[in-house]
Coordinates of N, CA, C and O in Angstrom, one line a residue:
M1105 N -55.1 128.5 209.6 CA -56.3 129.0 209.4 C -56.6 128.2 207.8 O -57.9 128.2 207.7
K1106 N -55.5 128.5 206.9 CA -55.8 128.0 205.5 C -56.4 126.7 205.5 O -57.1 126.2 204.6
G1107 N -55.8 125.9 206.2 CA -56.3 124.4 206.1 C -57.8 124.3 206.6 O -58.5 123.6 206.0
F1108 N -58.0 125.0 207.8 CA -59.5 125.0 208.2 C -60.4 125.7 207.0 O -61.6 125.1 206.8
T1109 N -60.0 126.6 206.3 CA -60.9 127.4 205.4 C -60.9 126.2 204.1 O -62.2 126.2 203.6
A1110 N -60.1 125.6 203.8 CA -60.0 124.5 202.8 C -61.0 123.3 203.2 O -61.9 122.9 202.6
A1111 N -61.1 122.9 204.5 CA -61.7 121.9 205.1 C -63.3 122.3 205.0 O -64.1 121.4 204.8
L1112 N -63.4 123.6 205.3 CA -64.9 124.1 205.2 C -65.3 124.0 204.2 O -66.5 123.7 203.7
L1113 N -64.6 124.6 203.0 CA -64.9 124.4 201.7 C -65.5 123.1 201.0 O -66.5 123.0 200.5
V1114 N -64.4 122.3 201.3 CA -64.7 120.7 200.8 C -65.9 120.4 201.5 O -66.7 119.6 200.9
W1115 N -66.2 120.5 202.8 CA -67.4 119.9 203.2 C -68.6 120.5 202.7 O -69.6 119.9 202.6
A1116 N -68.7 121.7 202.6 CA -69.8 122.6 201.9 C -70.1 122.2 200.6 O -71.4 122.1 200.2
L1117 N -68.9 121.7 199.9 CA -69.1 121.7 198.6 C -69.9 120.0 198.3 O -70.4 119.8 197.6
I1118 N -69.4 119.0 199.3 CA -69.8 117.6 199.2 C -70.8 117.2 200.3 O -71.4 116.1 200.2
S1119 N -71.0 118.0 201.3 CA -72.0 117.6 202.4 C -73.4 117.6 201.7 O -73.9 118.5 201.2
P1120 N -74.0 116.3 201.8 CA -75.5 116.0 201.3 C -76.5 116.7 202.4 O -77.7 117.0 201.8
S1121 N -76.1 117.4 203.6 CA -76.9 118.0 204.5 C -77.0 119.5 204.3 O -77.4 120.1 205.1
S1122 N -75.9 119.9 203.3 CA -75.6 121.4 203.3 C -76.7 122.3 202.8 O -76.8 123.4 202.6
G1123 N -77.9 121.5 202.4 CA -79.1 122.3 202.0 C -79.3 122.5 200.7 O -80.2 123.4 200.2
G1124 N -78.4 122.0 199.8 CA -78.7 122.4 198.5 C -78.0 121.1 197.6 O -77.4 120.4 198.1
G1125 N -78.6 121.2 196.4 CA -78.0 120.2 195.2 C -78.4 118.9 195.4 O -78.5 118.5 196.5
G1126 N -78.2 118.1 194.5 CA -78.3 116.7 194.5 C -79.6 116.2 194.4 O -79.9 115.1 193.7
G1127 N -80.5 116.5 195.2 CA -82.0 116.4 195.1 C -83.1 116.6 194.2 O -82.7 117.9 193.6
V1128 N -84.0 116.1 193.6 CA -85.0 116.4 192.8 C -85.7 117.6 193.3 O -86.2 117.6 194.5
G1129 N -85.6 118.8 192.4 CA -86.4 119.9 193.0 C -85.8 120.9 193.9 O -85.9 121.9 194.1
E1130 N -84.5 120.6 194.3 CA -83.8 121.2 195.3 C -82.7 122.2 194.8 O -82.3 121.8 193.4
T1131 N -82.5 123.4 195.3 CA -81.5 124.1 194.5 C -80.4 124.7 195.4 O -80.5 124.4 196.7
W1132 N -79.2 125.0 195.0 CA -78.2 125.2 195.8 C -78.5 126.7 196.5 O -79.2 127.4 196.0
P1133 N -77.8 127.0 197.7 CA -78.2 128.1 198.4 C -77.6 129.2 197.6 O -76.4 129.2 196.8
T1134 N -78.0 130.6 198.0 CA -77.5 131.8 197.3 C -76.4 132.2 198.2 O -76.6 132.2 199.3
H1135 N -75.3 132.5 197.7 CA -74.3 133.0 198.2 C -73.8 134.5 198.1 O -74.1 134.8 197.0
V1136 N -73.0 135.0 198.9 CA -72.7 136.4 198.7 C -71.2 136.4 198.3 O -70.4 136.0 199.1
A1137 N -70.9 137.1 197.2 CA -69.7 136.9 196.6 C -68.8 138.2 197.1 O -67.8 138.4 197.7
C1138 N -69.8 139.4 197.4 CA -69.5 140.6 197.9 C -70.5 141.6 198.1 O -71.4 141.4 197.4
R1139 N -70.3 142.3 199.2 CA -71.4 143.3 199.6 C -70.7 144.4 200.3 O -70.3 144.2 201.6
D1140 N -70.6 145.5 199.6 CA -70.0 146.8 200.1 C -70.0 147.9 199.5 O -70.2 147.8 197.8
G1141 N -70.2 149.1 199.6 CA -70.1 150.4 199.2 C -71.0 150.5 197.6 O -70.9 151.1 196.8
G1142 N -72.4 150.1 198.3 CA -73.2 150.2 196.9 C -73.3 149.1 195.9 O -73.9 149.3 195.1
L1143 N -72.7 148.2 196.5 CA -72.4 147.2 195.3 C -72.6 145.8 196.2 O -72.2 145.6 197.2
E1144 N -73.6 144.9 195.8 CA -73.8 143.6 196.1 C -73.7 142.6 195.0 O -74.4 142.6 193.8
V1145 N -73.1 141.5 195.1 CA -73.0 140.4 194.2 C -73.3 139.1 194.8 O -72.7 138.7 195.8
L1146 N -74.6 138.5 194.4 CA -75.0 137.4 194.9 C -74.7 136.1 193.7 O -75.1 136.7 192.5
Y1147 N -74.7 134.9 194.1 CA -74.4 133.8 193.0 C -75.1 132.7 193.7 O -75.3 132.4 194.9
Q1148 N -75.5 131.8 192.7 CA -76.1 130.5 193.2 C -75.6 129.6 191.9 O -75.7 129.8 190.7
S1149 N -75.1 128.3 192.3 CA -74.4 127.3 191.2 C -76.0 126.7 190.4 O -77.0 126.6 191.0
C1150 N -75.6 126.7 189.1 CA -76.9 126.4 188.2 C -76.4 124.8 187.9 O -77.4 124.4 187.0
D1151 N -75.2 124.1 188.5 CA -74.9 122.9 188.2 C -75.9 121.9 189.3 O -75.5 122.2 190.3
P1152 N -76.7 121.1 188.9 CA -77.5 120.3 189.9 C -76.8 119.5 190.7 O -77.2 118.9 191.8
L1153 N -75.2 119.2 190.3 CA -74.7 118.2 190.9 C -73.6 118.9 191.9 O -72.9 118.1 192.8
Q1154 N -73.4 120.2 191.7 CA -72.2 120.5 192.6 C -72.2 122.2 192.8 O -72.6 122.9 191.9
D1155 N -71.9 122.6 194.0 CA -71.7 123.9 194.5 C -70.2 124.3 194.3 O -69.2 123.3 194.2
F1156 N -70.1 125.5 194.5 CA -68.6 126.1 194.6 C -68.7 127.2 195.4 O -69.5 127.8 195.5
G1157 N -67.4 127.6 195.8 CA -67.0 128.9 196.5 C -66.5 130.1 195.7 O -65.5 129.6 195.0
F1158 N -66.8 131.2 195.9 CA -66.3 132.2 195.1 C -66.4 133.7 195.9 O -67.4 133.8 196.6
S1159 N -65.4 134.3 196.0 CA -65.6 135.7 196.4 C -64.8 136.6 195.8 O -63.8 136.5 195.1
V1160 N -65.0 137.9 196.0 CA -64.4 139.2 195.4 C -63.8 140.0 196.5 O -64.6 140.1 197.5
E1161 N -62.6 140.3 196.4 CA -61.9 141.1 197.6 C -62.4 142.5 197.6 O -62.5 143.1 198.7
Q1162 N -62.5 143.0 196.6 CA -62.7 144.5 196.7 C -64.1 144.6 195.9 O -64.3 144.2 194.8
C1163 N -65.1 145.1 196.7 CA -66.3 145.1 196.2 C -66.8 146.7 196.1 O -67.3 147.3 196.9
Y1164 N -66.4 147.2 195.1 CA -66.7 148.7 194.6 C -67.3 148.9 193.3 O -67.2 148.1 192.3
K1165 N -68.0 149.9 193.3 CA -69.0 150.3 192.0 C -68.0 150.5 190.9 O -68.3 150.4 189.8
Q1166 N -66.8 151.1 191.0 CA -65.7 151.2 190.1 C -64.8 149.7 190.3 O -64.1 149.6 191.1
L1167 N -65.2 149.1 189.1 CA -64.2 147.8 189.3 C -62.9 148.1 188.6 O -62.8 148.7 187.5
K1168 N -62.0 147.6 189.5 CA -60.6 147.9 189.2 C -60.0 146.8 188.3 O -60.3 145.7 188.3
P1169 N -59.0 147.3 187.6 CA -58.3 146.1 186.8 C -57.5 145.2 187.9 O -57.2 145.6 189.1
N1170 N -57.2 143.9 187.6 CA -56.4 143.0 188.3 C -57.3 142.8 189.7 O -57.0 143.0 190.8
L1171 N -58.7 142.7 189.7 CA -59.4 142.3 190.5 C -59.1 141.1 191.4 O -58.9 140.0 190.7
S1172 N -58.8 141.1 192.7 CA -58.7 139.9 193.5 C -59.7 139.2 193.8 O -61.0 139.4 194.4
I1173 N -59.8 137.7 193.5 CA -60.9 136.7 193.7 C -60.3 135.4 194.3 O -59.3 135.4 194.5
R1174 N -61.4 135.0 194.8 CA -60.9 133.4 195.3 C -62.1 132.5 194.7 O -63.2 132.8 194.7
F1175 N -61.7 131.4 194.4 CA -62.5 130.4 193.8 C -62.1 129.0 194.1 O -60.8 128.6 194.2
G1176 N -63.0 128.3 194.7 CA -62.6 126.7 195.0 C -63.9 125.9 194.4 O -65.0 125.9 194.7
I1177 N -63.5 124.6 194.0 CA -64.3 123.7 193.4 C -63.4 122.2 193.4 O -62.2 122.1 193.3
I1178 N -64.1 121.2 193.5 CA -63.6 119.9 193.4 C -64.1 119.3 191.7 O -65.1 119.5 191.6
L1179 N -63.2 119.2 190.9 CA -63.5 118.8 189.5 C -64.3 117.5 189.5 O -63.9 116.3 190.1
R1180 N -65.2 117.8 188.6 CA -65.8 116.3 188.2 C -65.5 116.1 186.9 O -66.0 115.1 186.2
E1181 N -64.7 116.8 186.1 CA -64.4 116.8 184.8 C -62.8 117.1 184.8 O -62.4 118.1 185.5
D1182 N -62.2 116.3 183.8 CA -60.6 116.8 183.6 C -60.6 118.3 182.9 O -61.6 118.5 182.0
I1183 N -59.7 119.2 183.0 CA -59.7 120.5 182.3 C -58.2 120.6 181.6 O -57.3 121.3 182.1
N1184 N -58.0 119.8 180.3 CA -57.0 120.2 179.6 C -57.1 121.4 179.0 O -56.2 122.2 178.7
K1185 N -58.2 121.7 178.4 CA -58.8 123.2 178.0 C -60.0 123.6 178.7 O -60.9 123.0 179.2
L1186 N -60.1 124.8 179.1 CA -60.9 125.4 180.1 C -61.4 126.8 179.4 O -60.6 127.7 179.0
F1187 N -62.8 126.9 179.3 CA -63.3 128.2 178.8 C -64.4 128.9 179.5 O -65.1 128.0 180.2
L1188 N -64.5 130.2 179.5 CA -65.8 130.5 180.4 C -66.5 131.5 179.3 O -66.0 132.4 178.5
D1189 N -67.8 131.3 179.5 CA -68.8 132.1 178.7 C -69.6 132.9 179.8 O -70.0 132.7 180.9
V1190 N -69.8 134.2 179.6 CA -70.5 135.2 180.1 C -71.5 135.7 179.5 O -71.2 136.3 178.3
S1191 N -72.9 135.8 180.1 CA -73.8 136.7 179.5 C -74.4 137.6 180.5 O -74.6 137.3 181.7
L1192 N -74.6 138.8 180.1 CA -74.8 139.8 181.2 C -76.2 140.2 180.6 O -76.4 140.6 179.4
L1193 N -77.2 140.2 181.4 CA -78.7 140.7 181.2 C -79.1 141.8 182.0 O -78.8 141.8 183.1
T1194 N -80.0 142.8 181.6 CA -80.7 143.7 182.5 C -82.2 143.7 182.0 O -82.3 143.9 180.8
Q1195 N -83.0 143.8 182.6 CA -84.6 143.8 182.7 C -84.7 142.9 181.4 O -85.7 143.2 180.5
G1196 N -84.2 141.7 181.4 CA -84.5 140.7 180.5 C -83.9 140.9 179.1 O -83.9 139.9 178.4
S1197 N -83.3 141.9 178.8 CA -82.6 142.2 177.5 C -81.0 141.6 177.7 O -80.3 142.4 178.9
S1198 N -80.5 141.2 176.6 CA -78.9 140.8 176.8 C -78.1 142.0 176.4 O -78.6 142.8 175.6
I1199 N -77.0 142.3 177.2 CA -76.3 143.4 176.6 C -74.7 143.1 176.6 O -74.2 144.0 176.2
L1200 N -74.4 142.0 176.8 CA -72.9 141.3 176.6 C -72.9 139.9 176.6 O -73.7 139.2 177.5
N1201 N -72.2 139.3 175.7 CA -72.0 138.1 175.5 C -70.2 137.9 175.5 O -69.9 138.7 174.5
L1202 N -69.9 137.1 175.9 CA -68.2 136.8 175.8 C -68.1 135.4 176.2 O -68.7 134.8 176.9
S1203 N -66.9 135.0 175.3 CA -66.4 133.8 175.5 C -64.7 134.0 175.7 O -64.2 134.8 175.0
Y1204 N -64.3 133.2 176.7 CA -62.9 133.3 177.1 C -62.1 132.2 177.2 O -62.6 131.5 178.2
P1205 N -61.2 131.9 176.6 CA -60.2 130.8 177.0 C -59.3 130.9 178.4 O -58.4 131.7 178.4
V1206 N -59.9 130.0 179.5 CA -59.0 130.1 180.4 C -57.9 129.3 180.5 O -56.8 129.7 181.0
C1207 N -57.8 128.2 179.9 CA -56.8 127.2 179.7 C -56.6 126.7 178.2 O -57.9 126.1 177.9
E1208 N -55.5 126.7 177.7 CA -55.3 126.2 176.5 C -54.2 125.3 176.8 O -53.2 125.7 177.4
E1209 N -54.2 124.0 176.1 CA -53.0 123.0 176.1 C -51.7 123.8 175.9 O -50.7 123.5 176.6
D1210 N -51.4 124.6 174.8 CA -50.2 125.2 174.6 C -50.0 126.5 175.4 O -48.7 126.9 175.4
F1211 N -51.0 126.8 176.2 CA -50.8 128.2 176.9 C -51.5 128.2 178.0 O -52.6 128.7 178.3
P1212 N -51.1 127.4 179.0 CA -51.8 127.5 180.3 C -51.6 128.9 181.2 O -50.6 129.0 181.4
R1213 N -52.7 129.5 181.4 CA -52.6 130.7 182.3 C -52.6 130.6 183.6 O -52.1 131.4 184.2
F1214 N -53.0 129.5 184.2 CA -53.1 129.3 185.7 C -52.5 128.0 186.0 O -52.7 127.1 185.1
S1215 N -52.2 127.9 187.4 CA -51.6 126.6 187.9 C -52.3 125.4 187.8 O -52.0 124.4 187.8
F1216 N -53.7 125.8 187.6 CA -54.7 124.6 187.8 C -55.0 124.2 186.3 O -55.7 123.1 186.3
C1217 N -54.6 124.5 185.3 CA -54.6 123.9 183.9 C -54.0 122.6 183.9 O -53.2 122.3 184.5
G1218 N -54.7 121.7 183.4 CA -54.4 120.5 183.2 C -54.7 119.5 184.4 O -54.7 118.3 184.4
R1219 N -55.5 120.2 185.3 CA -55.9 119.2 186.6 C -56.8 118.1 186.2 O -57.7 118.1 185.0
K1220 N -57.1 117.0 186.9 CA -58.0 116.0 186.5 C -59.2 115.7 187.5 O -59.1 116.5 188.6
K1221 N -60.1 115.1 186.9 CA -61.4 114.8 187.9 C -61.0 114.4 189.2 O -60.1 113.6 189.4
G1222 N -61.5 114.9 190.3 CA -61.3 114.4 191.6 C -60.4 115.5 192.3 O -60.3 115.5 193.4
E1223 N -59.5 116.2 191.4 CA -58.6 117.1 192.2 C -59.2 118.3 192.4 O -60.5 118.8 192.0
Q1224 N -58.7 119.2 193.4 CA -59.4 120.4 193.8 C -58.7 121.7 193.2 O -57.4 121.6 193.3
I1225 N -59.4 122.6 192.7 CA -58.9 123.8 192.5 C -59.2 124.8 193.5 O -60.3 125.0 194.0
Y1226 N -58.2 125.5 194.1 CA -58.3 126.6 194.8 C -57.4 127.7 194.0 O -56.2 127.6 194.2
Y1227 N -58.0 128.8 193.7 CA -57.4 129.9 193.0 C -57.7 131.3 194.2 O -58.9 131.5 194.2
A1228 N -56.6 131.9 194.3 CA -56.8 133.1 195.2 C -55.8 134.1 194.5 O -54.5 134.0 194.4
G1229 N -56.2 135.1 193.9 CA -55.3 135.8 193.1 C -56.0 136.9 192.1 O -57.3 137.0 192.3
P1230 N -55.2 137.6 191.2 CA -55.9 138.3 190.3 C -56.7 137.9 189.1 O -56.4 136.9 188.8
L1231 N -57.6 138.8 188.9 CA -58.1 138.3 187.5 C -58.3 139.6 186.6 O -58.7 140.8 187.0
N1232 N -57.5 139.4 185.6 CA -57.2 140.7 184.7 C -58.6 141.0 184.0 O -59.2 140.1 183.4
N1233 N -58.9 142.3 184.2 CA -60.2 142.6 183.6 C -60.1 144.3 183.2 O -59.1 144.8 183.9
P1234 N -60.6 144.9 182.6 CA -60.5 146.3 182.1 C -61.3 146.9 183.5 O -62.4 146.4 183.7
G1235 N -60.6 147.9 183.9 CA -61.5 148.7 185.0 C -62.6 149.7 184.3 O -62.4 150.1 183.3
F1236 N -64.0 149.4 185.1 CA -65.0 150.2 184.5 C -65.7 150.6 185.7 O -65.7 149.9 186.7
D1237 N -66.6 151.4 185.6 CA -67.8 151.8 186.6 C -69.0 151.0 186.3 O -69.4 150.9 185.2
I1238 N -69.8 150.4 187.4 CA -70.8 149.7 187.3 C -71.9 150.7 187.4 O -72.2 151.5 188.3
P1239 N -72.9 150.8 186.2 CA -73.9 151.6 186.4 C -74.8 151.2 187.3 O -75.0 150.0 187.6
E1240 N -75.8 152.1 187.9 CA -76.7 151.8 188.7 C -77.8 150.8 188.3 O -77.9 151.1 187.0
G1241 N -78.2 149.9 189.0 CA -79.3 148.9 188.4 C -79.0 147.7 188.9 O -78.1 147.0 189.8
K1242 N -79.8 146.6 188.4 CA -79.9 145.1 188.7 C -79.5 144.4 187.5 O -80.3 144.6 186.4
Y1243 N -78.4 143.5 187.6 CA -78.0 142.9 186.5 C -78.0 141.5 186.7 O -77.6 140.8 187.8
Q1244 N -78.4 140.6 185.8 CA -78.3 139.2 185.9 C -77.1 138.6 185.1 O -76.9 139.1 183.9
V1245 N -76.2 137.9 185.7 CA -75.0 137.3 184.8 C -75.3 135.9 185.1 O -75.2 135.2 185.9
L1246 N -74.9 135.0 183.7 CA -74.6 133.7 183.6 C -73.4 133.4 183.2 O -72.7 133.9 182.3
L1247 N -72.7 132.8 184.2 CA -71.2 132.2 184.1 C -71.4 130.6 183.8 O -71.8 130.1 184.5
E1248 N -70.3 130.3 182.7 CA -70.4 128.9 182.6 C -68.8 128.4 182.3 O -68.3 129.2 181.3
L1249 N -68.3 127.6 183.1 CA -66.7 127.0 182.9 C -67.0 125.7 182.4 O -67.8 125.0 182.8
Y1250 N -66.5 125.5 181.2 CA -66.5 124.1 180.5 C -65.5 123.6 179.9 O -64.5 124.4 179.4
N1251 N -65.1 122.4 179.8 CA -63.9 121.9 179.3 C -64.0 121.7 177.7 O -65.1 122.1 177.0
E1252 N -62.8 121.1 177.2 CA -62.7 120.8 175.8 C -63.9 119.9 175.3 O -64.2 120.2 174.0
N1253 N -64.4 119.2 176.1 CA -65.6 118.3 175.6 C -66.9 118.7 175.8 O -68.0 118.1 175.6
R1254 N -66.9 120.0 176.1 CA -68.3 121.0 176.3 C -69.0 120.4 177.6 O -70.0 120.9 178.0
S1255 N -68.3 119.8 178.5 CA -68.6 119.1 179.9 C -68.7 120.3 180.7 O -67.6 121.1 181.0
T1256 N -69.8 120.7 181.8 CA -69.7 121.8 182.5 C -68.7 121.5 183.7 O -68.9 120.5 184.3
V1257 N -67.9 122.3 184.2 CA -67.0 122.3 185.2 C -67.6 123.0 186.3 O -67.7 122.6 187.6
A1258 N -68.3 124.4 186.0 CA -69.1 125.0 186.9 C -69.8 126.1 186.2 O -69.6 126.6 185.2
C1259 N -71.0 126.5 186.9 CA -72.0 127.4 186.3 C -72.6 128.3 187.6 O -72.8 127.5 188.8
A1260 N -72.8 129.6 187.1 CA -73.5 130.2 188.1 C -74.5 131.1 187.5 O -74.3 131.5 186.6
N1261 N -75.5 131.5 188.3 CA -76.5 132.5 188.2 C -76.2 133.6 189.1 O -76.2 133.2 190.4
A1262 N -75.7 134.6 188.7 CA -75.3 135.9 189.6 C -76.2 136.9 189.3 O -77.0 137.3 188.2
T1263 N -76.5 137.8 190.6 CA -77.2 138.9 190.3 C -76.3 140.0 191.1 O -75.6 140.0 192.0
V1264 N -76.1 141.2 190.3 CA -75.3 142.2 190.8 C -76.3 143.3 190.7 O -77.2 143.7 190.1
I1265 N -76.1 143.9 192.1 CA -77.0 145.1 192.3 C -76.1 146.1 192.6 O -75.5 146.3 193.5
C1266 N -76.4 147.3 191.8 CA -75.4 148.7 192.4 C -76.2 149.5 192.4 O -77.4 149.9 191.6
S1267 N -76.2 150.4 193.8 CA -77.2 151.3 194.0 C -76.4 152.9 194.2 O -75.0 152.7 194.3

C-alpha cells in the first residue's frame, strides 16, 4: 500500500492534467490537511511550478506536542540548508512571524537534509512544537521552505478554521 501511496503522490505532483499549476492563470487545487473535531486546515501551493502533499494525523483544537505529519515533494532545488518561514494572520493583521532552520550543514535534523534536485522527500513522523489551544476563528498561514540560495523549495497558503 505504501508503494501505491507514493506512486499516487508522484502522479499528483507531476501530472499536467491534475487541474493545477504550470499554466498561466491557473492555480493549484486546495487540499485538506485535516478536518475533525471543530478544526479544519486547508492549503494550496503558492509555487506556480509545483504542488506537494501534506497531512496532519491528529486534528484537534488543542495542538499537541510532537504532532504527527506527512509531507511529500519532488525537489526542484538542492537542500544543503533548509529554512522555514511562517506568517500567521487573522482579519488581515499579522499576529506571528517566525523563521526556523530545518536543515543546517553541521546539524541535519532530518534524514532528507542534503538531498539533491530531482530526489523525492517523503517525511512521516513527529513535528516538535509547543502544545497549545487554537482559539476560535479563521486564520491565514503563509509557509515557505527555502534553501541556502533563498530558492523556494515549497510554499503554501493555508487556512485554519477553528469553531
